[in-house]
Coordinates of C-alpha atoms and ligand atoms in Angstrom, one line a residue:
X1 CA 34.0 -21.1 -100.0
X2 CA 36.5 -18.6 -98.8
X3 CA 36.8 -15.2 -99.6
X4 CA 39.1 -15.7 -102.2
X5 CA 36.4 -17.8 -103.7
X6 CA 37.4 -20.6 -106.3
X7 CA 40.8 -19.1 -106.6
X8 CA 42.8 -21.6 -104.7
X9 CA 41.1 -24.4 -107.0
X10 CA 41.8 -22.5 -110.0
X11 CA 45.6 -22.2 -108.9
X12 CA 46.0 -25.8 -108.4
X13 CA 44.3 -27.0 -111.5
X14 CA 46.6 -24.4 -113.3
X15 CA 49.6 -25.9 -111.3
X16 CA 48.8 -29.5 -112.1
X17 CA 47.9 -28.9 -115.9
X18 CA 51.1 -27.1 -116.2
X19 CA 53.2 -29.8 -114.8
X20 CA 51.3 -32.2 -116.9
X21 CA 52.2 -30.1 -119.9
X22 CA 55.9 -30.5 -119.3
X23 CA 56.0 -34.0 -117.9
X24 CA 53.2 -35.8 -120.0
X25 CA 52.2 -34.0 -123.1
X26 CA 52.3 -30.5 -124.7
X27 CA 48.5 -31.1 -125.4
X28 CA 48.1 -30.2 -121.6
X29 CA 48.7 -26.6 -122.3
X30 CA 45.1 -26.2 -123.8
X31 CA 44.0 -26.8 -120.0
X32 CA 46.9 -24.8 -118.5
X33 CA 46.8 -21.7 -120.3
X34 CA 43.0 -20.8 -119.4
X35 CA 43.7 -21.7 -115.8
X36 CA 47.2 -19.7 -115.5
X37 CA 45.2 -16.7 -117.1
X38 CA 42.5 -17.1 -114.6
X39 CA 44.9 -17.5 -111.7
X40 CA 46.9 -14.4 -112.8
X41 CA 43.4 -12.3 -113.0
X42 CA 42.4 -13.5 -109.8
X43 CA 45.7 -12.6 -108.1
X44 CA 45.4 -9.1 -109.6
X45 CA 42.4 -8.3 -108.5
X46 CA 43.2 -9.4 -104.9
X47 CA 46.3 -7.3 -104.9
X48 CA 45.1 -4.2 -107.1
X49 CA 42.2 -1.9 -106.5
X50 CA 39.8 -3.1 -109.3
X51 CA 35.8 -3.3 -109.3
X52 CA 34.5 -3.9 -105.8
X53 CA 33.0 -7.5 -106.8
X54 CA 36.3 -8.7 -108.1
X55 CA 38.1 -7.4 -105.3
X56 CA 35.8 -9.1 -102.9
X57 CA 35.9 -12.5 -105.0
X58 CA 38.8 -12.6 -107.2
X59 CA 38.5 -15.1 -109.6
X60 CA 34.7 -15.7 -109.0
X61 CA 33.9 -12.3 -110.1
X62 CA 35.5 -13.3 -113.5
X63 CA 34.1 -16.9 -113.5
X64 CA 30.7 -16.0 -112.8
X65 CA 28.3 -14.7 -109.7
X66 CA 29.8 -15.6 -106.1
X67 CA 26.8 -17.4 -104.1
X68 CA 24.0 -15.1 -103.5
X69 CA 24.8 -12.7 -106.1
X70 CA 22.0 -11.4 -107.7
X71 CA 21.3 -12.3 -111.1
X72 CA 22.1 -10.1 -114.1
X73 CA 20.1 -7.1 -114.5
X74 CA 19.1 -7.3 -110.9
X75 CA 21.1 -4.8 -109.7
X76 CA 19.1 -1.5 -110.3
X77 CA 17.3 1.2 -109.1
X78 CA 14.6 0.2 -106.6
X79 CA 11.4 -0.8 -108.2
X80 CA 8.4 2.0 -108.5
X81 CA 6.5 1.7 -105.1
X82 CA 4.6 -1.5 -105.2
X83 CA 2.7 -0.3 -102.4
X84 CA 0.7 2.4 -104.2
X85 CA -1.7 2.9 -106.9
X86 CA -0.3 3.9 -110.1
X87 CA 0.5 7.7 -109.5
X88 CA 1.5 10.7 -112.0
X89 CA 2.9 14.1 -111.1
X90 CA 0.9 16.7 -113.0
X91 CA 3.2 18.9 -115.6
X92 CA 2.2 22.2 -116.6
X93 CA 1.6 23.7 -120.0
X94 CA 3.7 26.8 -118.8
X95 CA 6.7 25.2 -117.4
X96 CA 9.3 27.3 -115.8
X97 CA 13.0 27.9 -115.7
X98 CA 14.7 25.3 -113.3
X99 CA 16.6 26.8 -110.3
X100 CA 20.0 26.9 -110.6
X101 CA 21.0 26.1 -107.0
X102 CA 19.4 23.0 -105.5
X103 CA 17.3 24.2 -102.8
X104 CA 17.5 23.9 -98.8
X105 CA 15.4 23.9 -96.1
X106 CA 16.2 25.5 -93.0
X107 CA 15.6 23.2 -90.0
X108 CA 15.3 24.9 -86.6
X109 CA 12.5 26.3 -84.6
X110 CA 12.4 29.4 -82.5
X111 CA 14.2 27.3 -79.5
X112 CA 17.1 26.3 -81.5
X113 CA 20.1 28.9 -82.1
X114 CA 22.2 26.8 -84.6
X115 CA 19.9 26.0 -87.3
X116 CA 20.9 24.0 -90.1
X117 CA 20.1 24.2 -94.1
X118 CA 19.2 20.4 -94.9
X119 CA 19.4 19.2 -98.5
X120 CA 16.4 17.8 -100.2
X121 CA 17.9 14.3 -100.4
X122 CA 20.2 13.1 -97.3
X123 CA 21.9 9.7 -96.2
X124 CA 19.4 8.2 -94.1
X125 CA 20.2 6.5 -90.5
X126 CA 22.5 3.5 -91.2
X127 CA 24.7 2.7 -88.4
X128 CA 28.3 1.8 -88.1
X129 CA 28.0 -1.8 -87.7
X130 CA 25.2 -2.5 -90.0
X131 CA 27.5 -0.9 -92.6
X132 CA 31.4 -1.4 -92.5
X133 CA 33.5 1.6 -91.5
X134 CA 34.7 2.2 -95.2
X135 CA 31.0 2.5 -96.3
X136 CA 30.4 4.9 -93.5
X137 CA 33.4 7.0 -94.3
X138 CA 32.4 6.9 -98.3
X139 CA 28.8 8.2 -97.6
X140 CA 30.3 10.6 -95.3
X141 CA 33.0 12.0 -97.8
X142 CA 30.1 11.8 -100.3
X143 CA 28.0 14.2 -98.0
X144 CA 31.0 16.5 -97.7
X145 CA 31.3 16.9 -101.4
X146 CA 27.6 17.3 -102.4
X147 CA 26.8 19.3 -98.9
X148 CA 24.0 17.2 -97.8
X149 CA 23.7 15.3 -94.4
X150 CA 24.5 11.7 -93.1
X151 CA 22.3 10.1 -90.3
X152 CA 24.8 8.2 -87.9
X153 CA 22.1 5.7 -87.4
X154 CA 21.6 4.5 -83.8
X155 CA 25.1 2.5 -83.4
X156 CA 26.5 6.1 -82.3
X157 CA 29.3 8.5 -83.8
X158 CA 32.3 6.6 -84.8
X159 CA 35.6 7.5 -86.2
X160 CA 34.5 6.8 -89.6
X161 CA 31.6 9.4 -89.4
X162 CA 34.3 12.0 -88.1
X163 CA 36.8 11.3 -90.9
X164 CA 35.4 12.6 -94.2
X165 CA 34.1 16.1 -93.2
X166 CA 30.4 15.6 -94.0
X167 CA 27.5 17.0 -91.8
X168 CA 26.1 14.5 -89.4
X169 CA 22.6 14.1 -87.8
X170 CA 23.3 12.0 -84.8
X171 CA 20.9 9.4 -84.1
X172 CA 20.3 8.3 -80.5
X173 CA 18.3 5.0 -80.1
X174 CA 17.2 3.3 -77.2
X175 CA 20.5 2.1 -76.4
X176 CA 22.1 5.7 -76.1
X177 CA 25.2 4.2 -77.9
X178 CA 28.0 6.6 -77.7
X179 CA 26.5 8.4 -74.8
X180 CA 25.0 5.6 -72.4
X181 CA 25.5 5.7 -68.8
X182 CA 26.0 2.7 -66.6
X183 CA 22.2 2.4 -65.7
X184 CA 21.4 2.2 -69.5
X185 CA 20.1 5.8 -69.6
X186 CA 21.9 8.9 -71.3
X187 CA 25.2 10.3 -70.0
X188 CA 24.5 13.8 -70.5
X189 CA 28.1 14.9 -70.1
X190 CA 29.2 12.5 -72.9
X191 CA 26.3 13.7 -74.9
X192 CA 27.1 17.4 -74.6
X193 CA 30.7 16.7 -75.2
X194 CA 29.8 14.6 -78.7
X195 CA 27.0 17.2 -79.7
X196 CA 29.4 20.0 -79.6
X197 CA 31.4 18.8 -82.4
X198 CA 31.2 20.8 -85.4
X199 CA 30.5 18.0 -87.7
X200 CA 27.4 17.2 -85.5
X201 CA 24.6 19.6 -87.1
X202 CA 21.3 17.9 -85.9
X203 CA 20.5 15.3 -83.2
X204 CA 17.8 12.8 -84.0
X205 CA 15.8 10.8 -81.3
X206 CA 14.9 7.4 -82.8
X207 CA 11.4 6.2 -81.4
X208 CA 10.7 3.8 -83.9
X209 CA 11.5 2.6 -87.6
X210 CA 9.2 1.2 -90.2
X211 CA 11.1 -2.2 -90.9
X212 CA 11.3 -3.2 -87.0
X213 CA 8.2 -1.7 -85.2
X214 CA 8.3 -2.2 -81.6
X215 CA 11.8 -3.7 -81.2
X216 CA 15.1 -1.7 -80.4
X217 CA 17.9 -2.1 -83.0
X218 CA 19.4 -5.6 -83.5
X219 CA 23.0 -6.0 -84.5
X220 CA 23.6 -9.7 -85.4
X221 CA 26.7 -11.3 -83.6
X222 CA 28.3 -12.2 -87.0
X223 CA 29.0 -8.3 -87.0
X224 CA 29.8 -7.7 -83.6
X225 CA 33.6 -7.0 -84.1
X226 CA 36.2 -6.0 -81.6
X227 CA 35.8 -2.7 -82.9
X228 CA 31.9 -2.4 -82.7
X229 CA 32.1 -3.9 -79.3
X230 CA 34.6 -1.5 -77.9
X231 CA 32.4 1.5 -79.6
X232 CA 29.1 0.4 -78.1
X233 CA 30.4 -1.1 -75.0
X234 CA 28.9 -4.6 -75.6
X235 CA 30.5 -8.1 -75.6
X236 CA 31.7 -9.1 -78.7
X237 CA 30.2 -12.3 -80.4
X238 CA 26.6 -12.0 -79.3
X239 CA 23.4 -10.4 -80.8
X240 CA 23.0 -6.9 -79.4
X241 CA 19.5 -5.9 -79.2
X242 CA 18.5 -2.6 -77.8
X243 CA 15.4 -2.3 -75.6
X244 CA 12.1 -1.7 -77.2
X245 CA 11.6 1.6 -75.9
X246 CA 13.4 4.6 -74.2
X247 CA 14.5 4.7 -70.5
X248 CA 14.6 8.4 -70.5
X249 CA 10.8 9.0 -70.6
X250 CA 7.6 7.2 -71.0
X251 CA 5.0 9.6 -71.6
X252 CA 4.8 12.3 -74.3
X253 CA 5.1 15.1 -72.0
X254 CA 8.3 13.7 -70.6
X255 CA 9.4 13.0 -74.4
X256 CA 9.1 16.7 -75.3
X257 CA 10.6 17.7 -72.2
X258 CA 13.6 15.5 -72.9
X259 CA 13.8 17.1 -76.5
X260 CA 14.0 20.5 -74.8
X261 CA 16.7 19.2 -72.5
X262 CA 18.8 17.7 -75.3
X263 CA 18.5 20.9 -77.4
X264 CA 19.9 22.8 -74.6
X265 CA 22.5 20.3 -73.8
X266 CA 23.5 20.4 -77.5
X267 CA 24.1 24.1 -77.5
X268 CA 21.2 24.9 -79.1
X269 CA 21.6 22.4 -82.4
X270 CA 18.3 21.0 -83.9
X271 CA 16.9 18.1 -82.3
X272 CA 14.1 16.2 -83.6
X273 CA 12.3 12.8 -83.9
X274 CA 12.2 9.8 -86.0
X275 CA 9.3 7.5 -86.0
X276 CA 6.8 5.4 -88.2
X277 CA 3.4 6.2 -87.4
X278 CA 1.0 3.8 -85.8
X279 CA -2.2 5.1 -84.2
X280 CA -3.1 8.5 -85.3
X281 CA -4.1 9.5 -81.6
X282 CA -0.4 8.7 -80.5
X283 CA 1.2 11.2 -82.6
X284 CA -1.6 13.6 -81.7
X285 CA -0.7 13.0 -77.8
X286 CA 2.7 14.2 -78.8
X287 CA 1.2 17.4 -80.4
X288 CA -0.8 17.8 -77.2
X289 CA 2.3 17.6 -75.1
X290 CA 4.1 19.8 -77.3
X291 CA 1.4 22.5 -76.9
X292 CA 1.2 21.8 -72.9
X293 CA 4.8 22.7 -72.6
X294 CA 5.4 25.2 -75.2
X295 CA 8.2 23.2 -76.7
X296 CA 8.7 21.2 -79.9
X297 CA 11.1 19.4 -81.9
X298 CA 12.7 21.1 -84.7
X299 CA 12.1 18.3 -87.1
X300 CA 10.1 14.7 -87.5
X301 CA 11.4 12.2 -89.7
X302 CA 8.7 9.9 -90.7
X303 CA 9.8 6.1 -91.7
X304 CA 7.3 4.1 -93.7
X305 CA 6.6 0.8 -92.8
X306 CA 8.1 -0.3 -96.1
X307 CA 11.2 1.0 -94.8
X308 CA 14.6 -1.2 -94.5
X309 CA 16.8 -2.5 -91.9
X310 CA 20.3 -3.9 -91.5
X311 CA 19.1 -6.6 -89.2
X312 CA 17.1 -9.7 -90.4
X313 CA 13.8 -8.1 -91.1
X314 CA 10.9 -9.6 -88.7
X315 CA 8.2 -11.6 -90.4
X316 CA 6.1 -8.6 -89.4
X317 CA 8.0 -6.0 -91.4
X318 CA 5.9 -3.9 -93.4
X319 CA 2.9 -5.1 -91.9
X320 CA 2.9 -2.7 -88.8
X321 CA 2.5 0.9 -89.1
X322 CA 1.5 3.4 -91.8
X323 CA 3.2 3.3 -95.2
X324 CA 5.2 6.2 -95.9
X325 CA 2.4 8.1 -97.8
X326 CA -0.3 7.7 -95.0
X327 CA 2.4 8.6 -92.3
X328 CA 3.4 11.7 -93.9
X329 CA -0.3 12.9 -94.3
X330 CA -1.1 12.3 -91.0
X331 CA 1.9 14.0 -89.2
X332 CA 1.6 17.2 -91.6
X333 CA -2.0 17.3 -91.1
X334 CA -1.5 16.7 -87.3
X335 CA 0.9 19.5 -87.1
X336 CA -0.7 22.0 -89.2
X337 CA -4.0 21.1 -87.1
X338 CA -2.4 22.4 -84.2
X339 CA -0.5 25.3 -85.6
X340 CA 3.0 23.9 -85.1
X341 CA 3.8 23.2 -88.8
X342 CA 5.5 26.3 -89.4
X343 CA 8.4 25.6 -86.9
X344 CA 8.5 21.6 -87.3
X345 CA 10.4 20.5 -90.6
X346 CA 9.3 16.7 -91.8
X347 CA 11.7 14.6 -93.3
X348 CA 10.6 11.2 -95.3
X349 CA 12.3 7.9 -95.5
X350 CA 10.8 4.8 -97.4
X351 CA 12.0 3.9 -100.6
X352 CA 13.0 7.3 -102.0
X353 CA 15.5 6.6 -104.9
X354 CA 14.5 9.0 -107.8
X355 CA 13.9 12.9 -108.0
X356 CA 10.3 11.8 -108.8
X357 CA 10.5 10.0 -105.5
X358 CA 11.3 13.3 -103.8
X359 CA 8.7 15.7 -105.5
X360 CA 5.9 13.0 -104.4
X361 CA 7.0 13.1 -100.8
X362 CA 7.4 16.9 -100.6
X363 CA 3.8 17.0 -102.0
X364 CA 2.4 14.3 -99.5
X365 CA 3.6 16.7 -96.7
X366 CA 7.5 16.3 -96.6
X367 CA 10.1 19.3 -96.5
X368 CA 13.2 16.8 -97.4
X369 CA 14.0 13.3 -97.8
X370 CA 16.5 10.8 -96.6
X371 CA 17.6 7.6 -98.6
X372 CA 18.9 4.4 -96.9
X373 CA 18.9 1.7 -99.6
X374 CA 19.3 3.7 -102.7
X375 CA 22.6 5.2 -100.9
X376 CA 23.7 1.9 -100.2
X377 CA 23.4 1.1 -103.9
X378 CA 25.5 4.3 -104.5
X379 CA 28.1 3.1 -102.3
X380 CA 28.5 -0.2 -103.9
X381 CA 25.9 -2.6 -102.6
X382 CA 24.9 -5.5 -105.1
X383 CA 21.8 -6.8 -103.3
X384 CA 23.2 -9.9 -102.2
X385 CA 20.8 -10.1 -99.4
X386 CA 23.5 -11.0 -96.8
X387 CA 23.6 -7.9 -94.7
X388 CA 22.9 -9.6 -91.5
X389 CA 25.3 -12.4 -92.1
X390 CA 28.3 -10.1 -92.3
X391 CA 29.2 -11.8 -95.6
X392 CA 28.5 -9.0 -98.0
X393 CA 30.6 -9.5 -101.0
X394 CA 30.7 -5.8 -101.7
X395 CA 32.2 -4.5 -98.5
X396 CA 29.1 -2.4 -97.7
X397 CA 27.4 -4.3 -94.8
X398 CA 30.2 -6.3 -93.4
X399 CA 32.7 -6.1 -90.7
X400 CA 35.0 -8.4 -92.0
X401 CA 38.2 -6.1 -92.6
X402 CA 39.3 -8.2 -95.9
X403 CA 35.7 -8.2 -97.4
X404 CA 35.2 -4.8 -96.5
X405 CA 38.5 -3.9 -98.9
X406 CA 36.1 -4.6 -101.7
X407 CA 35.1 -1.1 -101.1
X408 CA 37.0 1.7 -103.0
X409 CA 36.2 4.8 -100.6
X410 CA 37.4 7.7 -102.8
X411 CA 35.5 6.2 -106.0
X412 CA 32.2 5.3 -104.0
X413 CA 32.3 8.7 -102.4
X414 CA 32.3 10.3 -105.9
X415 CA 29.6 8.2 -106.9
X416 CA 27.5 8.8 -103.5
X417 CA 27.9 12.4 -104.1
X418 CA 26.9 12.4 -107.9
X419 CA 24.1 10.0 -107.1
X420 CA 22.7 12.6 -104.6
X421 CA 23.1 15.7 -107.1
X422 CA 21.7 13.9 -110.1
X423 CA 18.6 12.9 -108.2
X424 CA 18.1 16.5 -106.5
X425 CA 18.7 17.9 -109.7
X426 CA 16.1 15.6 -111.5
X427 CA 13.7 16.6 -108.6
X428 CA 14.2 20.4 -109.6
X429 CA 13.8 19.4 -113.1
X430 CA 10.6 17.6 -112.5
X431 CA 9.1 20.7 -110.5
X432 CA 10.0 23.2 -113.2
X433 CA 8.1 20.9 -115.7
X434 CA 5.3 21.3 -113.3
X435 CA 5.5 25.0 -113.5
X436 CA 7.1 25.1 -109.7
X437 CA 10.2 26.7 -109.0
X438 CA 10.7 25.9 -105.5
X439 CA 9.4 23.2 -103.1
X440 CA 6.9 25.6 -101.4
X441 CA 5.1 25.9 -104.5
X442 CA 4.1 22.4 -104.5
X443 CA 0.2 21.5 -103.8
X444 CA -1.6 18.1 -103.3
X445 CA -3.3 19.0 -106.7
X446 CA -0.1 18.4 -108.4
X447 CA -0.2 14.6 -107.7
X448 CA -2.8 12.2 -109.0
X449 CA -3.5 8.9 -108.5
X450 CA -5.8 6.3 -110.5
X451 CA -8.4 5.0 -108.1
X452 CA -10.0 2.7 -110.5
X453 CA -9.9 2.3 -114.3
X454 CA -10.2 5.5 -116.0
X455 CA -10.9 7.2 -112.3
X456 CA -8.2 9.8 -111.3
X457 CA -8.4 11.8 -108.4
X458 CA -5.8 14.4 -107.0
X459 CA -4.4 14.2 -103.5
X460 CA -6.2 17.3 -102.9
X461 CA -9.5 15.3 -103.1
X462 CA -8.1 12.1 -101.9
X463 CA -7.4 13.3 -98.5
X464 CA -8.4 15.4 -96.0
X465 CA -5.9 18.4 -95.6
X466 CA -6.5 20.7 -92.3
X467 CA -6.0 24.2 -92.1
X468 CA -3.5 25.7 -89.6
X469 CA -4.8 25.6 -86.0
X470 CA -8.0 23.7 -87.4
X471 CA -7.8 20.9 -84.4
X472 CA -7.7 23.7 -81.6
X473 CA -10.6 25.6 -83.1
X474 CA -12.7 22.6 -83.4
X475 CA -11.6 19.3 -85.0
X476 CA -13.5 18.1 -88.2
X477 CA -15.7 14.9 -87.3
X478 CA -13.1 12.6 -88.9
X479 CA -10.4 13.7 -86.5
X480 CA -12.7 14.1 -83.3
X481 CA -12.2 10.9 -81.9
X482 CA -8.3 10.8 -82.3
X483 CA -7.9 14.1 -81.0
X484 CA -10.1 13.4 -78.0
X485 CA -8.4 10.3 -77.0
X486 CA -5.0 12.1 -77.4
X487 CA -3.4 11.9 -73.8
X488 CA -0.2 14.0 -73.3
X489 CA 0.4 11.8 -70.0
X490 CA -0.2 8.5 -71.7
X491 CA 0.0 6.6 -74.9
X492 CA -3.4 5.3 -75.1
Ligands
FMN1 C1 21.5 -1.3 -93.4 C2 20.5 -0.6 -92.9 C3 20.4 0.1 -91.4 C4 19.7 0.9 -90.7 N1 20.0 1.3 -89.7 C5 19.2 2.3 -89.3 C6 19.3 2.9 -87.9 O1 20.3 2.7 -87.2 N2 18.6 3.6 -87.1 C7 17.5 3.9 -87.7 O2 16.4 4.8 -87.6 N3 17.0 3.7 -89.1 C8 17.7 2.5 -89.8 N4 17.5 1.9 -91.0 C9 16.2 2.5 -91.8 C10 16.7 3.5 -92.6 O3 17.1 4.7 -92.2 C11 15.4 4.1 -93.3 O4 14.4 4.7 -92.4 C12 14.6 2.7 -94.1 O5 15.5 1.8 -94.7 C13 13.7 3.4 -95.3 O6 14.5 4.3 -96.0 P1 14.9 3.3 -97.7 O7 13.6 3.0 -98.0 O8 15.7 4.5 -98.3 O9 15.9 2.3 -97.0 C14 18.4 1.1 -91.7 C15 18.3 0.7 -93.2 C16 19.3 0.0 -93.5 C17 18.9 -0.4 -94.9

């Protein structure tokens, strides 16, 4: 069925039954009247700006759900984390007043001359390509309204990212889209020019993603429109598959030196990494390289194995890499253990959707959080499950301009802003109920997990928390083997 759904059929039956009413018997009006009404409504939906679902599927939106539409009640906030044991945050008998202003976290270590104040909740990496231009623009306008950041995703900086005035974290993946040299490496001049744009507040180098471990980004052929092909410098109508690893470095030491060079080329803006943690020794190898070279990224975004993707997720998705809780605890401990935690901020992505999620991730080691799928819902996603086909009915994850029309940019931008504001406000209220005025006051004792019926343990007991510099002074037995194996000149 085409984009106009059953509208042509409804219109045809309206015409036939109306003719029969004139030519055969007035009784035919019983059939003609509802068909005519539906036709008018469908045409109205098509022409005028109405609810996204109806604009995307005139008549079908009234008659019922389009194919692939989720059942009633299915469009709701993501479920509580099914990956974890039941947990609760610890309220205080002495709550405090909630802070009036939403907290921000300063991102930018000593080598950074243009630090950025990051919000507690931001738009996680999603490319123009995975998302429609209108969805990207609505997210960007929402970010501008609410003063939070939008990560561009690895598809490059598009005009849609630059039209809404929102702050950007420009992500570089293995394809270096937007600043790719002819040999597939990074074009430094183009990078410097784009990084100098005032909208670009930070640069994020993506090493890996929870939902697609070991593979570069995949943009299915159905979504490689002429505009995307032009933006990325790739052929039309063929899957765009980025290489699995970076061309510009091949060891932890080379990686941290590359980060330092990126920061310099970006005029001192913060440069960070995005990764899903696999072996602890690999992350420790990065830490050793930072120590050896005396340079460090300004932030590390930890993605959980439970993360999402715009491409068809491989069968292995969610089965490789650490879930977010474990990844966060590992990265926080490793950076603390090598004495670098105070200069590197940690972001967290992986099913963050509510204020409670934000507070939970802060306790587990994050300084701020990013949300992808929850932001998609805010911008109009109806979870039709067709992201990779290009047939998204709500105009969010499609490159079909007619389908994209279903998304009303101004309305969705306000919704994105409201969602972020209310979620952060809720996080602040929850912290106040826990007796904590600022994120820095949260400790692992504030989060409790039921480990067996009737047996509850706080995160302070459940996990080992390293003291600043502990790995350098002499790693505890549980860390010794990984610390020894960590090689700044190799990944094994
Ligand atoms: C449609 C879509 C596109 C994505 N594109 C990217 C991308 O280009 N780069 C990236 O690092 N992560 C990408 N991700 C992963 C998200 O940024 C995020 O890390 C992950 O989905 C976990 O967050 P969530 O649980 O809030 O979705 C994408 C996710 C989705 C759903």
